[in-house]
């Protein structure tokens, strides 16, 4: 059975350590900074900037984990009431409520109007569409990527699995190919990893791959785009 420990990261926000894998859910250099840099700035904001006339966006997250990426995405959706957000998150091993209750993201962010949404994410029913805002619908799927099936396609994929050396099956070509197959034309696939094999595999799947500066403590990250 996995044992979970709470750790304070470099920016004061929490991450979790899975002691079985000896792997953290977020960067030890700063959980909030990593999520904002990789998934919000270089994922969501990039997609919005390159699709200025879009009235909706469908996002798939591989690895709900602490809910931090989903929560930060709700924060962005609140700023864009004219854009409909449809957010699907996969998590085969949900965290216990007592662990979630100890996470300090809402205190670190110090935005009173965002506090309730963190609880809403974790209390939302699984396998159902749950509206968190008038323009944000959450769908949590207690499923692995391997078992996930969807025919609608996604504009943006947050690939936030455990590291390649800890969860290698998700970073090998068959699962990368599956995730890429879920992208819509002009879709964006983004992750914190910048392994050479990952970049080669994404290119072999027909994506345009860009290496970007990473968050604090990490030199690089990857964003890949499907061809229109």
XYZ file of N, CA and C in Angstrom:
684
model
N 0.841 -1.197 0.000
C 0.000 0.000 0.000
C 0.879 1.252 0.000
N 0.536 2.211 -0.841
C 1.309 3.442 -0.913
C 1.148 4.258 0.368
N 2.246 4.853 0.804
C 2.220 5.765 1.938
C 2.488 7.169 1.428
N 1.688 8.119 1.870
C 1.772 9.494 1.391
C 2.246 10.403 2.516
N 3.248 11.218 2.224
C 3.736 12.202 3.182
C 3.620 13.596 2.573
N 3.285 14.580 3.404
C 3.208 15.970 2.952
C 4.568 16.637 3.140
N 5.011 17.333 2.095
C 6.307 18.014 2.108
C 6.097 19.466 1.699
N 6.777 20.383 2.368
C 6.750 21.785 1.954
C 7.818 22.009 0.891
N 7.434 22.638 -0.212
C 8.363 22.860 -1.321
C 9.002 24.252 -1.232
N 9.852 24.548 -2.201
C 10.643 25.767 -2.173
C 9.851 27.054 -2.170
N 8.616 27.036 -2.689
C 7.805 28.262 -2.682
C 6.816 28.301 -1.517
N 6.955 27.338 -0.597
C 6.080 27.296 0.572
C 4.851 26.431 0.402
N 4.521 26.081 -0.836
C 3.345 25.240 -1.085
C 3.698 23.772 -0.882
N 2.678 22.972 -0.640
C 2.877 21.554 -0.366
C 3.002 20.722 -1.638
N 3.748 19.639 -1.514
C 3.609 18.536 -2.439
C 3.454 17.277 -1.594
N 3.211 16.170 -2.252
C 3.081 14.886 -1.570
C 4.184 13.955 -2.041
N 4.694 13.171 -1.129
C 5.691 12.155 -1.450
C 5.038 10.785 -1.378
N 5.047 10.076 -2.497
C 4.634 8.683 -2.513
C 5.861 7.867 -2.123
N 5.867 7.344 -0.907
C 7.071 6.692 -0.400
C 7.327 5.342 -1.061
N 6.304 4.742 -1.637
C 6.499 3.485 -2.352
C 7.327 3.715 -3.611
N 6.976 4.771 -4.346
C 7.718 5.118 -5.562
C 8.916 6.013 -5.270
N 8.962 6.580 -4.066
C 9.939 7.626 -3.731
C 9.862 8.753 -4.753
N 8.654 9.221 -4.977
C 8.393 10.230 -6.007
C 7.393 11.248 -5.476
N 7.654 12.522 -5.745
C 6.735 13.576 -5.331
C 5.723 13.872 -6.431
N 4.579 14.404 -6.031
C 3.521 14.770 -6.971
C 3.869 16.046 -7.734
N 4.642 16.922 -7.113
C 5.052 18.183 -7.737
C 6.524 18.416 -7.432
N 7.089 19.425 -8.059
C 8.492 19.760 -7.849
C 8.756 20.172 -6.402
N 9.847 19.678 -5.845
C 10.270 20.103 -4.508
C 10.706 21.567 -4.503
N 10.997 22.113 -5.671
C 11.437 23.509 -5.769
C 10.262 24.484 -5.707
N 9.046 23.970 -5.825
C 7.868 24.829 -5.760
C 6.709 24.224 -6.523
N 5.740 23.686 -5.794
C 4.600 23.028 -6.441
C 3.741 24.023 -7.209
N 3.372 25.115 -6.557
C 2.545 26.126 -7.220
C 3.252 26.712 -8.430
N 4.520 27.049 -8.270
C 5.268 27.655 -9.374
C 5.375 26.701 -10.557
N 5.583 25.416 -10.274
C 5.692 24.444 -11.360
C 4.382 24.341 -12.133
N 3.277 24.184 -11.421
C 1.988 24.038 -12.100
C 1.635 25.283 -12.899
N 1.867 26.442 -12.323
C 1.565 27.686 -13.033
C 2.438 27.846 -14.273
N 3.707 27.502 -14.151
C 4.652 27.675 -15.259
C 4.383 26.688 -16.391
N 4.296 25.408 -16.044
C 4.191 24.363 -17.068
C 2.792 24.310 -17.669
N 1.794 24.148 -16.824
C 0.461 23.836 -17.330
C -0.397 25.070 -17.609
N -0.269 26.101 -16.798
C -1.081 27.305 -17.031
C -0.406 28.226 -18.049
N 0.817 28.658 -17.776
C 1.471 29.611 -18.678
C 1.776 29.006 -20.043
N 2.468 27.859 -20.046
C 2.928 27.286 -21.312
C 1.943 26.293 -21.921
N 0.880 25.968 -21.187
C -0.166 25.111 -21.722
C -1.416 25.901 -22.040
N -2.187 26.211 -21.013
C -3.475 26.876 -21.195
C -3.338 28.254 -21.838
N -2.463 29.090 -21.284
C -2.368 30.452 -21.812
C -1.883 30.452 -23.256
N -0.958 29.551 -23.567
C -0.489 29.435 -24.952
C -1.637 29.049 -25.877
N -2.454 28.074 -25.454
C -3.571 27.654 -26.308
C -4.544 28.811 -26.510
N -4.870 29.502 -25.442
C -5.801 30.627 -25.556
C -5.235 31.724 -26.458
N -3.934 31.991 -26.348
C -3.308 33.028 -27.172
C -3.325 32.663 -28.652
N -3.233 31.366 -28.944
C -3.184 30.927 -30.342
C -4.564 30.568 -30.897
N -5.590 30.646 -30.062
C -6.971 30.396 -30.491
C -7.854 31.540 -29.975
N -7.567 32.772 -30.377
C -8.246 33.934 -29.773
C -9.750 33.987 -29.998
N -10.245 33.306 -31.021
C -11.684 33.356 -31.295
C -12.438 32.159 -30.727
N -11.738 31.272 -30.013
C -12.380 30.062 -29.486
C -13.399 30.409 -28.405
N -14.556 29.765 -28.468
C -15.590 29.983 -27.450
C -15.606 28.876 -26.402
N -14.801 27.822 -26.633
C -14.744 26.724 -25.671
C -13.395 26.028 -25.781
N -13.050 25.301 -24.729
C -11.822 24.513 -24.709
C -12.086 23.224 -23.949
N -11.597 22.120 -24.503
C -11.681 20.815 -23.843
C -10.279 20.422 -23.394
N -10.145 20.166 -22.104
C -8.847 19.856 -21.503
C -8.888 18.454 -20.911
N -7.818 17.685 -21.146
C -7.640 16.379 -20.513
C -6.397 16.443 -19.641
N -6.557 16.062 -18.387
C -5.421 15.986 -17.474
C -5.136 14.522 -17.166
N -3.907 14.102 -17.395
C -3.485 12.751 -17.031
C -2.813 12.852 -15.669
N -3.593 12.582 -14.620
C -3.087 12.651 -13.255
C -3.666 13.791 -12.447
N -4.877 13.617 -11.897
C -5.491 14.655 -11.060
C -4.652 14.935 -9.818
N -4.201 13.864 -9.158
C -3.330 14.021 -8.000
C -3.908 14.924 -6.937
N -3.198 15.990 -6.616
C -3.619 16.926 -5.573
C -4.749 17.840 -6.023
N -5.028 17.873 -7.314
C -6.048 18.782 -7.837
C -5.524 20.177 -8.131
N -4.212 20.376 -7.982
C -3.649 21.718 -8.143
C -3.831 22.258 -9.562
N -3.550 21.436 -10.572
C -3.703 21.920 -11.953
C -5.155 22.269 -12.262
N -6.064 21.433 -11.806
C -7.488 21.696 -12.040
C -7.909 22.991 -11.350
N -7.450 23.179 -10.123
C -7.816 24.377 -9.356
C -7.288 25.647 -10.016
N -6.043 25.605 -10.473
C -5.476 26.770 -11.156
C -6.188 27.046 -12.475
N -6.696 25.994 -13.109
C -7.445 26.182 -14.355
C -8.805 26.815 -14.077
N -9.454 26.427 -12.985
C -10.697 27.097 -12.571
C -10.428 28.587 -12.356
N -9.314 28.882 -11.739
C -8.934 30.286 -11.496
C -8.858 31.074 -12.806
N -8.291 30.461 -13.834
C -8.208 31.133 -15.135
C -9.588 31.245 -15.780
N -10.402 30.213 -15.624
C -11.746 30.230 -16.221
C -12.593 31.361 -15.646
N -12.392 31.671 -14.372
C -13.149 32.765 -13.745
C -12.875 34.102 -14.432
N -11.711 34.231 -15.032
C -11.337 35.471 -15.722
C -11.915 35.541 -17.133
N -12.434 34.413 -17.626
C -12.876 34.311 -19.023
C -14.304 33.782 -19.096
N -15.274 34.528 -18.604
C -16.649 34.016 -18.520
C -17.279 33.682 -19.865
N -16.744 34.220 -20.948
C -17.314 33.941 -22.270
C -16.770 32.652 -22.881
N -15.786 32.030 -22.231
C -15.185 30.795 -22.741
C -15.629 29.618 -21.886
N -16.186 28.595 -22.517
C -16.606 27.391 -21.810
C -15.427 26.431 -21.657
N -15.182 26.001 -20.428
C -14.116 25.054 -20.125
C -14.736 23.690 -19.813
N -14.267 22.670 -20.504
C -14.671 21.287 -20.219
C -13.403 20.538 -19.813
N -13.337 20.130 -18.562
C -12.087 19.631 -17.978
C -12.280 18.190 -17.513
N -11.589 17.270 -18.159
C -11.620 15.861 -17.776
C -10.295 15.507 -17.125
N -10.351 14.859 -15.974
C -9.126 14.495 -15.273
C -9.146 13.016 -14.911
N -8.054 12.338 -15.231
C -7.917 10.910 -14.943
C -7.119 10.717 -13.657
N -7.596 9.842 -12.808
C -6.885 9.530 -11.566
C -7.293 8.144 -11.087
N -6.448 7.138 -11.297
C -6.819 5.790 -10.860
C -6.750 5.592 -9.349
N -5.953 6.419 -8.663
C -5.754 6.234 -7.221
C -6.004 7.558 -6.487
N -7.274 7.895 -6.249
C -7.585 9.172 -5.589
C -6.980 9.261 -4.193
N -6.607 10.459 -3.827
C -6.055 10.704 -2.499
C -7.148 10.650 -1.434
N -6.758 10.281 -0.234
C -7.693 10.253 0.891
C -8.078 11.674 1.283
N -9.314 11.829 1.742
C -9.823 13.152 2.114
C -8.981 13.802 3.204
N -8.459 12.995 4.131
C -7.673 13.580 5.221
C -6.335 14.132 4.733
N -5.815 13.591 3.644
C -4.593 14.136 3.038
C -4.912 15.445 2.327
N -5.957 15.437 1.530
C -6.359 16.636 0.783
C -6.608 17.810 1.721
N -7.228 17.525 2.866
C -7.584 18.585 3.818
C -6.367 19.298 4.396
N -5.205 18.656 4.340
C -3.993 19.259 4.905
C -3.205 20.094 3.902
N -3.549 20.018 2.623
C -2.794 20.752 1.603
C -3.019 22.256 1.744
N -1.985 23.040 1.511
C -2.036 24.465 1.853
C -2.159 25.399 0.647
N -2.613 24.899 -0.489
C -2.635 25.738 -1.693
C -3.534 26.964 -1.534
N -4.674 26.785 -0.900
C -5.587 27.928 -0.769
C -4.997 29.001 0.144
N -4.262 28.585 1.168
C -3.607 29.562 2.037
C -2.465 30.261 1.303
N -1.727 29.496 0.510
C -0.605 30.075 -0.228
C -1.082 31.080 -1.273
N -2.157 30.758 -1.952
C -2.680 31.648 -2.987
C -3.331 32.884 -2.374
N -3.958 32.704 -1.211
C -4.556 33.820 -0.465
C -5.558 34.603 -1.314
N -6.422 33.861 -1.995
C -7.513 34.472 -2.758
C -8.816 33.885 -2.225
N -9.531 34.662 -1.432
C -10.698 34.155 -0.709
C -11.744 33.549 -1.632
N -11.910 34.127 -2.825
C -12.955 33.640 -3.721
C -12.582 32.329 -4.400
N -11.352 31.829 -4.175
C -10.934 30.568 -4.787
C -10.963 29.393 -3.814
N -11.123 29.662 -2.536
C -10.974 28.608 -1.528
C -11.962 27.467 -1.747
N -13.220 27.785 -1.951
C -14.249 26.741 -2.032
C -14.062 25.833 -3.238
N -13.457 26.345 -4.298
C -13.330 25.546 -5.519
C -12.365 24.378 -5.345
N -11.386 24.527 -4.460
C -10.469 23.415 -4.222
C -11.227 22.238 -3.615
N -12.077 22.530 -2.638
C -12.906 21.472 -2.049
C -13.893 20.927 -3.074
N -14.457 21.802 -3.886
C -15.428 21.363 -4.892
C -14.817 20.335 -5.841
N -13.576 20.562 -6.234
C -12.905 19.636 -7.148
C -12.824 18.251 -6.528
N -12.402 18.188 -5.277
C -12.188 16.888 -4.644
C -13.486 16.229 -4.186
N -14.516 17.023 -3.954
C -15.791 16.454 -3.520
C -16.722 16.125 -4.683
N -16.352 16.536 -5.874
C -17.190 16.258 -7.045
C -17.306 14.754 -7.276
N -18.486 14.326 -7.696
C -18.702 12.913 -8.005
C -17.802 12.478 -9.153
N -17.405 11.213 -9.103
C -16.624 10.628 -10.189
C -17.552 10.207 -11.325
N -17.018 10.239 -12.531
C -17.716 9.746 -13.729
C -18.991 10.532 -14.039
N -19.021 11.785 -13.606
C -20.162 12.655 -13.911
C -19.653 14.030 -14.314
N -20.418 14.721 -15.150
C -20.134 16.122 -15.449
C -20.636 16.975 -14.287
N -19.725 17.714 -13.676
C -20.066 18.527 -12.504
C -19.711 19.985 -12.793
N -20.696 20.877 -12.882
C -20.390 22.290 -13.117
C -19.844 22.949 -11.845
N -18.650 23.513 -11.948
C -18.069 24.263 -10.830
C -18.295 25.758 -10.991
N -18.391 26.196 -12.236
C -18.732 27.572 -12.600
C -19.746 27.498 -13.728
N -20.337 28.614 -14.065
C -21.246 28.617 -15.216
C -20.506 28.279 -16.502
N -19.172 28.461 -16.502
C -18.381 28.179 -17.704
C -17.286 27.143 -17.462
N -17.412 26.345 -16.397
C -16.394 25.316 -16.121
C -17.078 24.038 -15.664
N -16.929 22.986 -16.457
C -17.491 21.674 -16.134
C -16.355 20.691 -15.897
N -16.374 20.046 -14.741
C -15.362 19.060 -14.365
C -15.915 17.655 -14.543
N -15.093 16.787 -15.115
C -15.445 15.368 -15.210
C -14.236 14.573 -14.720
N -14.361 13.986 -13.541
C -13.283 13.168 -12.991
C -13.533 11.708 -13.351
N -12.488 11.069 -13.827
C -12.601 9.677 -14.248
C -11.604 8.860 -13.434
N -12.115 7.929 -12.627
C -11.216 7.064 -11.859
C -10.742 5.952 -12.780
N -9.709 6.278 -13.533
C -9.276 5.412 -14.625
C -7.819 5.680 -14.949
N -7.153 4.667 -15.451
C -5.831 4.862 -16.035
C -5.983 5.394 -17.454
N -4.919 5.940 -17.988
C -4.928 6.332 -19.396
C -5.138 5.107 -20.275
N -4.567 3.980 -19.854
C -4.701 2.748 -20.630
C -6.161 2.362 -20.830
N -6.986 2.569 -19.807
C -8.388 2.141 -19.858
C -9.341 3.244 -20.308
N -8.836 4.438 -20.499
C -9.691 5.577 -20.825
C -10.098 5.539 -22.289
N -11.384 5.796 -22.531
C -11.899 5.849 -23.904
C -12.675 7.140 -24.093
N -12.401 7.835 -25.191
C -13.096 9.090 -25.480
C -13.045 9.321 -26.980
N -14.141 9.774 -27.538
C -14.202 9.989 -28.987
C -14.323 11.464 -29.363
N -14.421 12.351 -28.356
C -14.656 13.763 -28.665
C -13.383 14.542 -28.967
N -12.267 14.134 -28.397
C -11.018 14.833 -28.629
C -10.829 16.021 -27.700
N -9.569 16.422 -27.542
C -9.209 17.486 -26.602
C -8.335 18.532 -27.275
N -8.545 19.771 -26.855
C -7.738 20.883 -27.353
C -6.395 20.968 -26.644
N -6.370 20.526 -25.395
C -5.181 20.684 -24.554
C -5.065 19.482 -23.632
N -3.872 18.911 -23.570
C -3.613 17.788 -22.667
C -2.512 18.176 -21.692
N -2.848 18.108 -20.397
C -1.854 18.251 -19.332
C -1.345 16.837 -19.034
N -0.129 16.534 -19.438
C 0.419 15.202 -19.182
C 1.247 15.287 -17.902
N 0.629 14.908 -16.787
C 1.227 15.120 -15.467
C 1.340 13.816 -14.695
N 1.770 12.778 -15.396
C 2.023 11.489 -14.753
C 3.297 11.575 -13.911
N 3.502 10.570 -13.056
C 4.773 10.482 -12.345
C 5.919 10.384 -13.355
N 7.128 10.662 -12.901
C 8.284 10.779 -13.789
C 8.526 9.498 -14.595
N 9.175 9.640 -15.760
C 9.415 8.484 -16.631
C 10.150 7.332 -15.950
N 11.047 7.640 -15.011
C 11.769 6.553 -14.343
C 10.959 5.918 -13.218
N 9.799 6.512 -12.880
C 8.948 5.972 -11.816
C 7.689 5.306 -12.370
N 7.200 5.788 -13.477
C 5.979 5.269 -14.097
C 6.228 5.125 -15.602
N 7.219 4.309 -15.983
C 7.693 4.296 -17.373
C 6.640 3.917 -18.396
N 5.669 3.089 -18.004
C 4.686 2.620 -18.983
C 3.889 3.765 -19.601
N 3.694 4.853 -18.848
C 2.922 5.977 -19.384
C 3.728 6.837 -20.354
N 5.040 6.690 -20.320
C 5.913 7.511 -21.157
C 6.457 6.735 -22.354
N 6.069 5.489 -22.474
C 6.507 4.694 -23.620
C 5.591 4.952 -24.808
N 6.068 4.605 -25.992
C 5.397 5.000 -27.227
C 3.915 4.625 -27.290
N 3.492 3.431 -26.871
C 2.061 3.101 -26.986
C 1.146 4.066 -26.230
N 1.527 4.462 -25.006
C 0.674 5.379 -24.247
C 0.803 6.815 -24.738
N 1.992 7.191 -25.188
C 2.120 8.513 -25.808
C 1.255 8.585 -27.057
N 1.271 7.510 -27.829
C 0.454 7.472 -29.046
C -1.028 7.579 -28.704
N -1.441 6.907 -27.627
C -2.846 6.996 -27.236
C -3.205 8.419 -26.832
N -2.362 9.049 -26.036
C -2.677 10.413 -25.601
C -2.701 11.367 -26.787
N -1.762 11.221 -27.699
C -1.716 12.087 -28.881
C -2.947 11.875 -29.757
N -3.442 10.639 -29.802
C -4.632 10.349 -30.620
C -5.869 11.069 -30.097
N -5.821 11.520 -28.842
C -6.949 12.234 -28.240
C -6.916 13.737 -28.525
N -5.840 14.204 -29.152
C -5.721 15.627 -29.469
C -6.539 15.991 -30.698
N -7.184 17.137 -30.639
C -7.833 17.702 -31.816
C -6.776 18.346 -32.717
N -7.116 18.637 -33.973
C -6.211 19.433 -34.812
C -5.870 20.755 -34.122
N -4.619 21.145 -34.199
C -4.092 22.350 -33.548
C -4.157 22.240 -32.019
N -4.241 21.015 -31.537
C -4.235 20.793 -30.097
C -2.831 20.895 -29.524
N -2.763 21.044 -28.206
C -1.493 21.233 -27.502
C -1.348 20.169 -26.419
N -0.161 19.595 -26.344
C 0.196 18.552 -25.367
C 1.369 19.101 -24.569
N 1.250 19.147 -23.248
C 2.288 19.815 -22.460
C 2.652 18.988 -21.236
N 3.945 19.013 -20.879
C 4.419 18.256 -19.727
C 5.655 18.919 -19.132
N 5.972 18.509 -17.914
C 7.155 19.020 -17.218
C 8.438 18.335 -17.660
N 8.345 17.176 -18.291
C 9.528 16.403 -18.670
C 10.123 16.926 -19.971
N 11.429 16.726 -20.133
C 12.084 17.110 -21.389
C 13.079 16.037 -21.813
N 12.761 14.780 -21.519
C 13.640 13.675 -21.891
C 13.804 13.614 -23.410
N 15.003 13.280 -23.839
C 15.271 13.192 -25.267
C 14.391 12.175 -25.965
N 14.177 11.004 -25.333
C 13.345 9.976 -25.961
C 11.908 10.442 -26.089
N 11.425 11.174 -25.096
C 10.072 11.723 -25.172
C 9.933 12.628 -26.390
N 10.887 13.513 -26.584
C 10.810 14.442 -27.713
C 10.875 13.702 -29.045
N 11.732 12.696 -29.114
C 11.817 11.906 -30.355
C 10.510 11.172 -30.631
N 9.917 10.612 -29.578
C 8.665 9.871 -29.760
C 7.527 10.801 -30.184
N 7.435 11.965 -29.568
C 6.375 12.903 -29.944
C 6.535 13.355 -31.392
N 7.768 13.585 -31.813
C 8.011 13.956 -33.213
C 7.616 12.817 -34.144
N 7.914 11.583 -33.736
C 7.567 10.430 -34.574
C 6.062 10.260 -34.707
N 5.304 10.820 -33.759
C 3.842 10.763 -33.796
C 3.240 11.941 -34.553
N 4.095 12.745 -35.162
C 3.625 13.814 -36.032
C 3.423 15.156 -35.365
N 3.875 15.291 -34.117
C 3.708 16.563 -33.426
C 4.899 17.486 -33.669
N 4.636 18.764 -33.606
C 5.696 19.765 -33.591
C 6.109 19.960 -32.138
N 7.371 19.725 -31.843
C 7.844 19.695 -30.457
C 8.713 20.911 -30.169
N 8.430 21.569 -29.065
C 9.198 22.736 -28.653
C 9.723 22.528 -27.240
N 11.020 22.735 -27.065
C 11.630 22.685 -25.742
C 11.639 24.090 -25.160
N 11.082 24.234 -23.969
C 10.927 25.539 -23.326
C 11.681 25.569 -22.001
N 12.018 26.752 -21.509
C 12.632 26.832 -20.178
C 11.704 26.230 -19.125
N 12.273 25.462 -18.223
C 11.464 24.813 -17.206
C 11.179 25.712 -16.015
N 10.408 25.208 -15.068
C 10.134 25.953 -13.832
C 11.374 25.953 -12.945
N 11.358 26.664 -11.829
C 12.517 26.670 -10.933
C 12.988 25.258 -10.602
N 14.302 25.058 -10.714
C 14.883 23.759 -10.414
C 14.937 22.801 -11.582
N 14.383 23.206 -12.719
C 14.363 22.323 -13.891
C 14.713 23.143 -15.127
N 15.693 22.668 -15.885
C 16.189 23.460 -17.018
C 15.160 23.586 -18.125
N 14.454 22.481 -18.427
C 13.600 22.470 -19.612
C 12.285 21.741 -19.363
N 11.330 21.998 -20.241
C 10.049 21.296 -20.296
C 9.670 21.182 -21.770
N 8.582 20.487 -22.048
C 8.188 20.247 -23.445
C 6.738 20.635 -23.681
N 6.529 21.289 -24.823
C 5.185 21.521 -25.351
C 5.166 21.026 -26.788
N 4.148 20.258 -27.123
C 4.023 19.718 -28.474
C 2.662 20.091 -29.038
N 2.611 20.293 -30.342
C 1.375 20.735 -30.993
C 1.049 19.833 -32.164
N -0.244 19.549 -32.322
C -0.681 18.781 -33.483
C -0.859 19.714 -34.669
N -0.715 19.169 -35.845
C -0.802 19.962 -37.068
C -2.263 20.204 -37.409
N -2.552 21.396 -37.865
C -3.935 21.752 -38.222
C -4.441 20.867 -39.345
